[in-house]
Short mmCIF file of C-alpha atoms in Angstrom, two decimals:
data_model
loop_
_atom_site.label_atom_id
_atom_site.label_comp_id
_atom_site.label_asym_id
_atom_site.label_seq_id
_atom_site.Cartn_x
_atom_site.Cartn_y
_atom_site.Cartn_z
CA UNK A 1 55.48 6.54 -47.07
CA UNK A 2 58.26 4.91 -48.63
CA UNK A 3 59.92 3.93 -45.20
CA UNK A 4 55.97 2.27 -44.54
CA UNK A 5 55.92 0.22 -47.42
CA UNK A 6 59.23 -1.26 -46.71
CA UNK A 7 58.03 -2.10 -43.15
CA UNK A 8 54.82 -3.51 -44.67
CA UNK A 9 56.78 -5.66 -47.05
CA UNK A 10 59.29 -6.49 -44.48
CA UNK A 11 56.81 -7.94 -41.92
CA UNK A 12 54.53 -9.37 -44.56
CA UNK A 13 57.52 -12.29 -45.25
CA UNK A 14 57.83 -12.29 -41.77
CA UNK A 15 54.28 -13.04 -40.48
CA UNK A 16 54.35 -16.05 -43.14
CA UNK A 17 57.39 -17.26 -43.10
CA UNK A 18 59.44 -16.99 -39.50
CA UNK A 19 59.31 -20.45 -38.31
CA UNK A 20 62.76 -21.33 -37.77
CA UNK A 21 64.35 -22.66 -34.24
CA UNK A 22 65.87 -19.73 -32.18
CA UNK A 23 69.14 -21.97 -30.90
CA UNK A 24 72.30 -19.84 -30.08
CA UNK A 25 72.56 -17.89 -33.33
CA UNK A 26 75.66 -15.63 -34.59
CA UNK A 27 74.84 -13.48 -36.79
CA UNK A 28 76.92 -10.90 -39.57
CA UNK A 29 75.24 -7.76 -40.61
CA UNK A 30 77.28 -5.85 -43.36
CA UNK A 31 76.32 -2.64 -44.38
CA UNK A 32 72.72 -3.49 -44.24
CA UNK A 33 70.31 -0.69 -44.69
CA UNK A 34 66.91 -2.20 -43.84
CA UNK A 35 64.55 -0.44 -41.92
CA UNK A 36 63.78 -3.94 -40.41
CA UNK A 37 65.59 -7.02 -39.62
CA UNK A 38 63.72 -9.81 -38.64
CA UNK A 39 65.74 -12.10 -36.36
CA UNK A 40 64.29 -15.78 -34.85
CA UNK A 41 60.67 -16.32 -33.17
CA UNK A 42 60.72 -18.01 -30.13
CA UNK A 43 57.76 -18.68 -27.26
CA UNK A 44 58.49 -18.06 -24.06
CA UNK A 45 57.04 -19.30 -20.59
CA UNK A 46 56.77 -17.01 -17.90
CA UNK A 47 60.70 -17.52 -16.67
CA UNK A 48 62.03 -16.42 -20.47
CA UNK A 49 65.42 -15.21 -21.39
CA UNK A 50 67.75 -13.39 -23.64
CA UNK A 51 70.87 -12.79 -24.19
CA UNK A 52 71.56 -10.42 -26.70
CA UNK A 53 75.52 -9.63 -27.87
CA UNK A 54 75.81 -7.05 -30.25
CA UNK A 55 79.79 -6.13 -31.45
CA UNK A 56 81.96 -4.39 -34.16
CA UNK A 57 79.48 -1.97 -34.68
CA UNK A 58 79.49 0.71 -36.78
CA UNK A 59 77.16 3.24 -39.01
CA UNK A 60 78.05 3.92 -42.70
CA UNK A 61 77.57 7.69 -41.85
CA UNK A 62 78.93 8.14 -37.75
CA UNK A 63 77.27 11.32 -37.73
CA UNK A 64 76.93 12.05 -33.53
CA UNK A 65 74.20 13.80 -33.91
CA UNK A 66 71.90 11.61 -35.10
CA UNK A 67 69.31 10.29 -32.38
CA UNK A 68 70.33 6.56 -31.62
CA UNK A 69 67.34 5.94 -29.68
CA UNK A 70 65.30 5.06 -33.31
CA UNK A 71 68.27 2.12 -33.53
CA UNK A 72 68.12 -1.07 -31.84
CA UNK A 73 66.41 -4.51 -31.00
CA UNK A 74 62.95 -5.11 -29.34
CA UNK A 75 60.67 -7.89 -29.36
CA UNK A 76 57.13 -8.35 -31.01
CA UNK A 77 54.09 -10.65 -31.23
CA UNK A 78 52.48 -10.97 -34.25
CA UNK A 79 49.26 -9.24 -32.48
CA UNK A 80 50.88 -6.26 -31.71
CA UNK A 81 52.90 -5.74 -34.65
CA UNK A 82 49.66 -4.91 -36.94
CA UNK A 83 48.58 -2.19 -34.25
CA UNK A 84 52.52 -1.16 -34.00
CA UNK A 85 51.42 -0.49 -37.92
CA UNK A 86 48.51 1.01 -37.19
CA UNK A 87 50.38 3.74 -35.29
CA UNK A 88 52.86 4.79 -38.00
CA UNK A 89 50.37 5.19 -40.46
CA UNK A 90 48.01 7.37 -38.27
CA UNK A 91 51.51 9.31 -37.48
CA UNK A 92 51.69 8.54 -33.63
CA UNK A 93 54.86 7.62 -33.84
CA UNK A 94 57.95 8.03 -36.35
CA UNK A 95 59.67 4.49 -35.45
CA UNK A 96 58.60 0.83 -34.54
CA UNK A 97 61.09 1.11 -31.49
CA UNK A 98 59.47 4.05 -30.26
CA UNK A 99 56.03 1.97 -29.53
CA UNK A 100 54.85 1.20 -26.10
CA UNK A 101 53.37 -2.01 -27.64
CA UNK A 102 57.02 -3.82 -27.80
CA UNK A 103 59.46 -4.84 -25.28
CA UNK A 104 62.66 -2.70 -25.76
CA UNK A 105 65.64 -5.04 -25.64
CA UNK A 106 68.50 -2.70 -26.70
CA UNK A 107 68.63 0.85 -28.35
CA UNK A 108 71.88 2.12 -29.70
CA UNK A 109 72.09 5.17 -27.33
CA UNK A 110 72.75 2.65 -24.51
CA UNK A 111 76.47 2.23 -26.62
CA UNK A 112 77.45 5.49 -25.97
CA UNK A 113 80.24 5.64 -28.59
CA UNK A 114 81.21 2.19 -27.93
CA UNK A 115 81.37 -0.75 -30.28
CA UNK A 116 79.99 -3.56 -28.26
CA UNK A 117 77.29 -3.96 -25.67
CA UNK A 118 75.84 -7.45 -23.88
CA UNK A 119 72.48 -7.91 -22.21
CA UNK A 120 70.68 -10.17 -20.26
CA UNK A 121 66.46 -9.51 -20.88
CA UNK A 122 64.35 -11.39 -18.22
CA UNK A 123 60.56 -11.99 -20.07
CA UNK A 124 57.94 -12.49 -18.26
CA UNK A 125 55.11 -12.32 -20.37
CA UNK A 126 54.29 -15.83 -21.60
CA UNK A 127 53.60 -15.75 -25.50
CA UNK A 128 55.24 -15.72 -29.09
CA UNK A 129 57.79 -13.22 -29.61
CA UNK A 130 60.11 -12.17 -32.59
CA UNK A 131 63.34 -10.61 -32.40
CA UNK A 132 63.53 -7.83 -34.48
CA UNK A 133 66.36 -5.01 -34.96
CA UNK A 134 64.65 -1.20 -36.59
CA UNK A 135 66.93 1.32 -37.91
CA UNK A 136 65.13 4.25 -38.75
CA UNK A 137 67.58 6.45 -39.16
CA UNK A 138 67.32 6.83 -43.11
CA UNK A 139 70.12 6.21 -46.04
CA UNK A 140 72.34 5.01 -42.66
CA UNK A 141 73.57 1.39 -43.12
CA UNK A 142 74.42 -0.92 -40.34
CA UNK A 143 77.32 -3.50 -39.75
CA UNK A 144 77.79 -5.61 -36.73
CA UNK A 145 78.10 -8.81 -35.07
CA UNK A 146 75.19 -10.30 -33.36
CA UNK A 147 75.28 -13.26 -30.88
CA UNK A 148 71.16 -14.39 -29.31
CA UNK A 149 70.42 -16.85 -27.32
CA UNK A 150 66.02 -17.24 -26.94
CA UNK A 151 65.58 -19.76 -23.99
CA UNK A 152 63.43 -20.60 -21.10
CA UNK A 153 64.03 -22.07 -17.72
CA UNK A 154 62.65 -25.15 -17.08
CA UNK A 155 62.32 -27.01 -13.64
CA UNK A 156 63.12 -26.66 -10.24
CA UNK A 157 66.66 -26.36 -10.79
CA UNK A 158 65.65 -24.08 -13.80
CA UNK A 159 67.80 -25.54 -16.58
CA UNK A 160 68.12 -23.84 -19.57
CA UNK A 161 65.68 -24.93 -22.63
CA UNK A 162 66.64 -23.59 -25.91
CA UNK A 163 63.75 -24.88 -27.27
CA UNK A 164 60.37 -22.56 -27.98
CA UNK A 165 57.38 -23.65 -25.33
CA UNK A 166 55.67 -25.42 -28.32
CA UNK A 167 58.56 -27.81 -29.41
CA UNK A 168 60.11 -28.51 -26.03
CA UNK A 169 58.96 -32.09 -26.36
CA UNK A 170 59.71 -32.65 -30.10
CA UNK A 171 62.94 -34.44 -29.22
CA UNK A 172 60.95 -37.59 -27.86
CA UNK A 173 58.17 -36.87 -30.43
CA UNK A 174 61.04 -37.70 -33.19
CA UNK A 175 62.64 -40.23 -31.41
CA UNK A 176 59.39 -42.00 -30.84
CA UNK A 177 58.68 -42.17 -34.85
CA UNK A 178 62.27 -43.59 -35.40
CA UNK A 179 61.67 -46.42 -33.41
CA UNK A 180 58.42 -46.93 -35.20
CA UNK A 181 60.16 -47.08 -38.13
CA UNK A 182 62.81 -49.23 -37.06
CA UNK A 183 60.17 -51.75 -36.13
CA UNK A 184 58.45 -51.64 -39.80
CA UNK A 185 61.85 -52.30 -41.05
CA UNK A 186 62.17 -55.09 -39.04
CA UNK A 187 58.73 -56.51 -39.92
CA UNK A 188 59.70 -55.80 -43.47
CA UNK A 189 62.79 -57.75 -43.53
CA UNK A 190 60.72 -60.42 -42.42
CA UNK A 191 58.28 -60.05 -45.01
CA UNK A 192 60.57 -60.55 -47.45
CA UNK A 193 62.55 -63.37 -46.32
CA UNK A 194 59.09 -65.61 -45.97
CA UNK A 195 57.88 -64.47 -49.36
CA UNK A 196 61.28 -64.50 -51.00
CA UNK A 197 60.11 -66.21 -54.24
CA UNK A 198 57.59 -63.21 -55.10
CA UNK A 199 59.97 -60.67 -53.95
CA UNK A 200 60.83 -58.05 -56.68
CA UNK A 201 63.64 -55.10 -56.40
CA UNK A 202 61.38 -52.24 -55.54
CA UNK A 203 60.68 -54.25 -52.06
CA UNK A 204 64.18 -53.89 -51.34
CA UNK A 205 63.95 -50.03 -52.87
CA UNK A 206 60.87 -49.46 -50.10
CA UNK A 207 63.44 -51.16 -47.32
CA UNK A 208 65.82 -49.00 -48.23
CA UNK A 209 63.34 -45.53 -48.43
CA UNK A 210 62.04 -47.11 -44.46
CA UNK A 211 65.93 -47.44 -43.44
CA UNK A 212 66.62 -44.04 -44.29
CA UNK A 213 63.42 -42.42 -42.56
CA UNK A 214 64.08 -44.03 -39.63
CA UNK A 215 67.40 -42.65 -39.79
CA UNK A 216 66.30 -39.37 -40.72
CA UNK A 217 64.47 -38.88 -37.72
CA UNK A 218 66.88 -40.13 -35.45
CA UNK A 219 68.90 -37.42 -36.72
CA UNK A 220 66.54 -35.11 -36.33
CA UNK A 221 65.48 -36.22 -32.82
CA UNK A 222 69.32 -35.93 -31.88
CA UNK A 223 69.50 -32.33 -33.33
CA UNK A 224 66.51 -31.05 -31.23
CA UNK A 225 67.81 -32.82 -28.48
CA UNK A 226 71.00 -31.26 -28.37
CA UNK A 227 69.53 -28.01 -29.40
CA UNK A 228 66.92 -28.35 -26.04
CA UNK A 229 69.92 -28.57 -24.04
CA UNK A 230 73.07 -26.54 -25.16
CA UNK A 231 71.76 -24.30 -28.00
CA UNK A 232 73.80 -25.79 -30.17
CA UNK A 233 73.54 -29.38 -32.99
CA UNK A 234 77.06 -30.13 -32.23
CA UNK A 235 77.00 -31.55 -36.06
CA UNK A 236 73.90 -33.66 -36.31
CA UNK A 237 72.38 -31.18 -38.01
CA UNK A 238 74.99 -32.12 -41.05
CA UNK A 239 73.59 -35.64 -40.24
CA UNK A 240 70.13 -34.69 -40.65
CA UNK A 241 70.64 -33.08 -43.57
CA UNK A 242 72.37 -35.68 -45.33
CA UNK A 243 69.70 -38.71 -44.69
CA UNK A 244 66.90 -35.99 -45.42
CA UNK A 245 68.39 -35.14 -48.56
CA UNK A 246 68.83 -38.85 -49.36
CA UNK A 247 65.09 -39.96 -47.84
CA UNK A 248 63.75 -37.17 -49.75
CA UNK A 249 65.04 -38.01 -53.27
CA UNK A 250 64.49 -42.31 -52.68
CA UNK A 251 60.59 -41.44 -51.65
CA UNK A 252 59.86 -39.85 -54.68
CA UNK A 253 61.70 -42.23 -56.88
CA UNK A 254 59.73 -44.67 -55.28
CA UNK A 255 56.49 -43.11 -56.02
CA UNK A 256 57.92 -42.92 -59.63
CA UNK A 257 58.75 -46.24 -60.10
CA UNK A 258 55.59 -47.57 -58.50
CA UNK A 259 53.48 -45.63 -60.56
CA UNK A 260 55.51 -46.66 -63.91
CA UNK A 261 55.13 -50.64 -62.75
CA UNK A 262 58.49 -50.72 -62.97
CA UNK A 263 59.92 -54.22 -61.78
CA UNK A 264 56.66 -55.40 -60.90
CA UNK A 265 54.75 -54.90 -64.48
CA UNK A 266 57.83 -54.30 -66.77
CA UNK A 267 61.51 -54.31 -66.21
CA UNK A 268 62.31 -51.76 -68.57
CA UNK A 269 61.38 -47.75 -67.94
CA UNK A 270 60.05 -45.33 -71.35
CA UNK A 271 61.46 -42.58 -72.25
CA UNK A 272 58.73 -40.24 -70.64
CA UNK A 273 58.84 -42.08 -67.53
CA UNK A 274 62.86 -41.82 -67.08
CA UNK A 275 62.23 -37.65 -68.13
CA UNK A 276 60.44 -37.34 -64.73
CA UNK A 277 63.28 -39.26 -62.93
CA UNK A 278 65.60 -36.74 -64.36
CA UNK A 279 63.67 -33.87 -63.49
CA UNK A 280 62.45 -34.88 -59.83
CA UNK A 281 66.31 -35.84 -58.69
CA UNK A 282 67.80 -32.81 -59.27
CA UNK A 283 65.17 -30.58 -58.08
CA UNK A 284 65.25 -32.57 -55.07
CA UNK A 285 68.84 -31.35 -54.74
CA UNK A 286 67.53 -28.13 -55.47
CA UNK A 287 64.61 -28.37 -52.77
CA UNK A 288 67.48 -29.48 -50.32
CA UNK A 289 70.05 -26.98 -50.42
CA UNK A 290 67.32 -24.21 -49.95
CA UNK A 291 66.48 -26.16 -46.74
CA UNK A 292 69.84 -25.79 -45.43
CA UNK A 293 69.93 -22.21 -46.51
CA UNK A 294 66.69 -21.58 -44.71
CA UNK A 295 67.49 -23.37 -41.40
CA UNK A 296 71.35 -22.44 -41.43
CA UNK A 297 70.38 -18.57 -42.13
CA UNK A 298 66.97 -17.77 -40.91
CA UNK A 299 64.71 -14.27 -41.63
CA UNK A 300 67.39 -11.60 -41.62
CA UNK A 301 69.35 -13.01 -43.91
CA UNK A 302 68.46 -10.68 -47.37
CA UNK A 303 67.89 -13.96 -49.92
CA UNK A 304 66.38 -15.99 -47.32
CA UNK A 305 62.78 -15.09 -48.67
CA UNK A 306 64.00 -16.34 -51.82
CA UNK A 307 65.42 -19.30 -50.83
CA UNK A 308 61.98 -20.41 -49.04
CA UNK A 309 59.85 -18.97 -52.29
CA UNK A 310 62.42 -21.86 -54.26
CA UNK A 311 61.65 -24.31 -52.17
CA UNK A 312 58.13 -24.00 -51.88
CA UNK A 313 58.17 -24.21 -55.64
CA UNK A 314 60.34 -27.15 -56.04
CA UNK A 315 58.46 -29.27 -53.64
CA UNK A 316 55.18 -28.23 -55.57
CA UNK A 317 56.96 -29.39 -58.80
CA UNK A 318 57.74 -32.58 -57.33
CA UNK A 319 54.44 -33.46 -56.12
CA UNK A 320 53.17 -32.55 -59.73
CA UNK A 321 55.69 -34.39 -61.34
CA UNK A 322 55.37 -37.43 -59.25
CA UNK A 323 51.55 -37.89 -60.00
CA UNK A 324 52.01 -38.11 -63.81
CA UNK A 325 53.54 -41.82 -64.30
CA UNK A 326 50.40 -42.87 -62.42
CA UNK A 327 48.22 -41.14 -64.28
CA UNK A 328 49.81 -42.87 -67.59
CA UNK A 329 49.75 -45.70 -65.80
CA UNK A 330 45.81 -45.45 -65.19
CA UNK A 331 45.22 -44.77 -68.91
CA UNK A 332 47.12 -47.88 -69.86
CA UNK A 333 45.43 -50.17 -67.72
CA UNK A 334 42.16 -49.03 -68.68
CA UNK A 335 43.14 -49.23 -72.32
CA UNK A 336 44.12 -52.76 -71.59
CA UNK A 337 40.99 -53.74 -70.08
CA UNK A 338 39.16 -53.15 -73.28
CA UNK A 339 40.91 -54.79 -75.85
CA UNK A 340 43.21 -58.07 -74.53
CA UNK A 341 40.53 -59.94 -72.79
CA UNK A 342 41.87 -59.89 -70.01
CA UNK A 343 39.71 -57.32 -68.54
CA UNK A 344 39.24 -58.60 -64.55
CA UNK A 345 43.20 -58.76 -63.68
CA UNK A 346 43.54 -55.38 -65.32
CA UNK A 347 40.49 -53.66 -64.05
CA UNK A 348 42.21 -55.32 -60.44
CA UNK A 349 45.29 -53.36 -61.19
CA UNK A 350 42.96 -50.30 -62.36
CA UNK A 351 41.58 -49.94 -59.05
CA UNK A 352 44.70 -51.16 -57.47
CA UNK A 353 46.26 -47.61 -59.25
CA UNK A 354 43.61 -45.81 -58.50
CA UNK A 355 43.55 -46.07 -55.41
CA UNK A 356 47.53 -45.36 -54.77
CA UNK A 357 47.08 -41.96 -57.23
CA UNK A 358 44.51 -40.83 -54.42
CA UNK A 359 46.42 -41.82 -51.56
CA UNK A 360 49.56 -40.06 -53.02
CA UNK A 361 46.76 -36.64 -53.96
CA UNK A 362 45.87 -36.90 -50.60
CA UNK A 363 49.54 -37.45 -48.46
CA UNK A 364 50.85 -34.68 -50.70
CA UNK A 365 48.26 -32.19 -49.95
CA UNK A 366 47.83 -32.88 -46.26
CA UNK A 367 51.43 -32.59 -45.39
CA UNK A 368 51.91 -29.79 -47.66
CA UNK A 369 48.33 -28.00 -47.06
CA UNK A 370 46.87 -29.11 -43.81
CA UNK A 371 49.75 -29.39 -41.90
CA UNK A 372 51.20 -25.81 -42.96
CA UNK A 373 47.42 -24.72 -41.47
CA UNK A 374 47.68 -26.40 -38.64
CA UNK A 375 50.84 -24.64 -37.64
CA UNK A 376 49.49 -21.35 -38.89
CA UNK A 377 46.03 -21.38 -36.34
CA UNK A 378 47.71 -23.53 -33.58
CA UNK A 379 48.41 -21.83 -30.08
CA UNK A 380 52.37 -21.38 -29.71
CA UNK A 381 52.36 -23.92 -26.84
CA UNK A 382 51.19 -26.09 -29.09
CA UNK A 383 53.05 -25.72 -31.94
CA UNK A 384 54.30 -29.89 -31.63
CA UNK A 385 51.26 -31.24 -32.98
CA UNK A 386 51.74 -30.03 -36.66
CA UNK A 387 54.73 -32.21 -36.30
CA UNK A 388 52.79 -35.11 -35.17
CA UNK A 389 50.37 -34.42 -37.83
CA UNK A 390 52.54 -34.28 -40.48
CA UNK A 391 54.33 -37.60 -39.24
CA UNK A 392 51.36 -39.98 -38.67
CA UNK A 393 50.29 -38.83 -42.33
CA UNK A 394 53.47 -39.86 -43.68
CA UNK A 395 53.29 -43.00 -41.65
CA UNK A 396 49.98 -44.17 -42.81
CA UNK A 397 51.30 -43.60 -46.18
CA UNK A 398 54.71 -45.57 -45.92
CA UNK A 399 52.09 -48.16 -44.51
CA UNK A 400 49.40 -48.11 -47.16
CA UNK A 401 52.26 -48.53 -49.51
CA UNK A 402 53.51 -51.34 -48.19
CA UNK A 403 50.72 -53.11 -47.56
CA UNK A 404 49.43 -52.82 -51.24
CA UNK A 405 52.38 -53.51 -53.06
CA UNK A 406 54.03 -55.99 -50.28
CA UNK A 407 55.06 -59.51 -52.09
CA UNK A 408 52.26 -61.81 -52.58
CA UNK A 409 51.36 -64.22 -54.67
CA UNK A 410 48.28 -63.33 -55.23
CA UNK A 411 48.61 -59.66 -55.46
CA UNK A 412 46.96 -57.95 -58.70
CA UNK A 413 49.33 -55.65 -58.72
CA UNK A 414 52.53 -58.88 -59.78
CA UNK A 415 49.77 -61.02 -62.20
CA UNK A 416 51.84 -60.49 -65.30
CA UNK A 417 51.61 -62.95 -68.00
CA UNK A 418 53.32 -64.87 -70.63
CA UNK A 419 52.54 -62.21 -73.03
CA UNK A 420 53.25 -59.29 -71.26
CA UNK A 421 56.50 -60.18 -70.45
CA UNK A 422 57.20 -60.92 -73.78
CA UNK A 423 55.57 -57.42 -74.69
CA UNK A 424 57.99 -55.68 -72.50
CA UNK A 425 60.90 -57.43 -73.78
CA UNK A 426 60.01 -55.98 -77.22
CA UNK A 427 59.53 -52.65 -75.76
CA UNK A 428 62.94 -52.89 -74.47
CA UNK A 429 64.34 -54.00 -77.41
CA UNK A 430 62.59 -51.41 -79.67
CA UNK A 431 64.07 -48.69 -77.48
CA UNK A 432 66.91 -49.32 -77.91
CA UNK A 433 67.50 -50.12 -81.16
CA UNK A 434 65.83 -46.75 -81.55
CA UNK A 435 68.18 -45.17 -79.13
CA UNK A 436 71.21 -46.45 -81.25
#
């Protein structure tokens, strides 16, 4: 029973969390006692490979009598892993390996008493699969090296595609939306050359947040790309990293700073409103190293549930936090509008607010929510269009944003009077006297 629950709890994090990209992996097991090891998923087409390299391997008790056929690797879709569950609670069998609803890769009897093994697996049965590795030989703990390599072949000449069925064509998908966003940089440049005289810096601060997207997924396009065809980033995963890291913390900033007014409506932040600065930049740190650990590790490695539960949490946090300067910014404006008689150009900025705080609900819970469904119900073949998804929402956003806020004259958003610039400036100046 207890071996059960383990399994249970094992495959639970698995079902809901295994999404990561099966590229050549290596892999160091150290005295690991799991009854399951959950290694990458990966969809194969009908001409589907691995290679599986398994060395240095050795048992923390080498007793020879124990039955090495209940240790080794098979594969699994998520289908027939809940009737593989099925069986070793009704008793039919004693071990995941030993069911005839997996393809057996590699058991440990197939050693005999040596320390390394290699094999090629053709698959021919087009679907979803996860590399797993079952030891059910109890209180016995495991240590090896493992080298896999998931890929199909692809073509008459039947090149090698290290790429699941469902993102094969994510490399042009990613290099598609960095040209987009080149171009909107472009136009944006533009924009603010011809309406230099109402330019303010947060229109450079959205250049900069396009810039770095555009970036971001050139990076990102280059990393699949390379992935697709050698199984390996050849460093532009660092590169990703780094401008995702960097797109990821200027976004929300900017969503802070727009929703404080700052530079357009006051050139001065509060107190309250620099708080969620300070809390939204580090855990965006946060939020990013957990992203490496995730992609750089993948499901077998023992914190990696706990590195995705932190990053799940962080980017919740963020969203939160993010939606609170608007907010205040909402009950200002419609404090405003009932006592300074100026009620039209602040019930314009009102709705002007409004409207960004449900955009932002909205962008935030469709790439977070939606998308994350998408994924989840989508055929594996299929699998590209919850990055498409995600990527036109954030597009119409970046677009929405800069088509509200863009320089203009005439823009509600930049009417700010005598008398409100002179209320700022006493802000300012009461702040810090009080800060002294």
């Amino acid at each position: 029973m207890a071996f059960l629950k383990s399994l249970l709890f094992s495959l639970f994090f698995l079902l809901l969390f295994s999404f990561s990209s099966a590229e050549i992996r290596f892999t160091e097991i150290r005295s690991d006692g799991r009854p399951i090891i959950p290694f990458d998923e990966f969809g194969f087409t009908h001409k589907g490979r691995l290679e599986l390299n398994v060395s240095k391997v050795s048992f923390s008790d080498p007793n020879p009598d124990f039955d090495f056929s209940k240790v080794g690797f098979f594969l699994c879709t998520r289908d027939s892993w809940l009737h593989v569950l099925q069986q070793l609670e009704d008793a039919e069998i004693t071990c995941a390996i030993q069911s005839d609803l997996v393809k057996h890769v590699l058991t440990f009897n197939e050693l005999n008493g040596k320390t390394e093994h290699n094999k090629l697996y053709s698959h021919n049965d087009a679907d979803q699969y996860t590399l797993v590795f079952a030891n059910c030989l109890q209180q016995v703990k495991v240590t090896m090296n493992v080298r896999s390599a998931m890929y199909n072949l692809d073509g008459k000449n039947e090149n090698r595609d290290y790429l699941s069925a469902g993102k094969t064509i994510l490399p042009r998908v990613y290099y598609l939306f960095s040209l987009i966003y080149f171009v909107l940089a472009g136009i944006w440049i533009y924009v603010l050359y011809k309406k230099r005289l109402t330019v303010f810096r947060i229109h450079f601060f959205m250049l900069s947040v396009v810039i770095l997207k555009a970036l971001n997924l050139l990076c990102e396009a280059e990393d699949k790309s390379y992935i697709k065809r050698t199984g390996s980033a050849h460093g532009w995963d660092v590169l990703f990293y780094i401008f995702s890291f960097l797109k990821g913390i200027t976004l929300f900033t900017l969503i802070v700073l727009i929703g404080t007014g700052w530079s357009f409506l006051k050139p001065y932040l509060q107190d309250k409103e620099k708080k969620v600065l300070m809390i939204v930049i580090p855990l965006q740190v946060v939020a990013n190293i957990a992203q490496v650990v995730i992609d750089e590790t993948g499901p077998y490695g023992q914190d990696w549930i706990t590195w995705k539960q932190v990053f799940l949490l962080v980017d919740v946090v963020c969203c939160c936090a993010v939606l609170f300067p608007i907010v205040w910014s909402i009950k200002n404006l419609r404090e405003a509008a009932r006592t300074d008689g100026k009620a039209a150009v602040n019930l314009m900025k009102l709705t002007l607010f409004r409207q960004y705080y449900i955009v932002v609900i909205c962008y935030i819970y469709f790439t977070r929510v939606v998308v994350y469904a998408l994924e989840t119900i989508t055929s594996y073949k299929y699998l590209w269009t919850g990055v498409v998804a995600g990527e036109l929402a954030t597009l119409a956003f970046y677009m929405f944003t800069g088509f509200k806020f863009r320089p203009e004259a005439h823009n509600p958003y930049f009417v700010v009077d005598d008398e409100e610039e002179e209320a700022a400036a006493e802000a300012l100046k009461l702040e810090d006297e009080f800060e002294l």
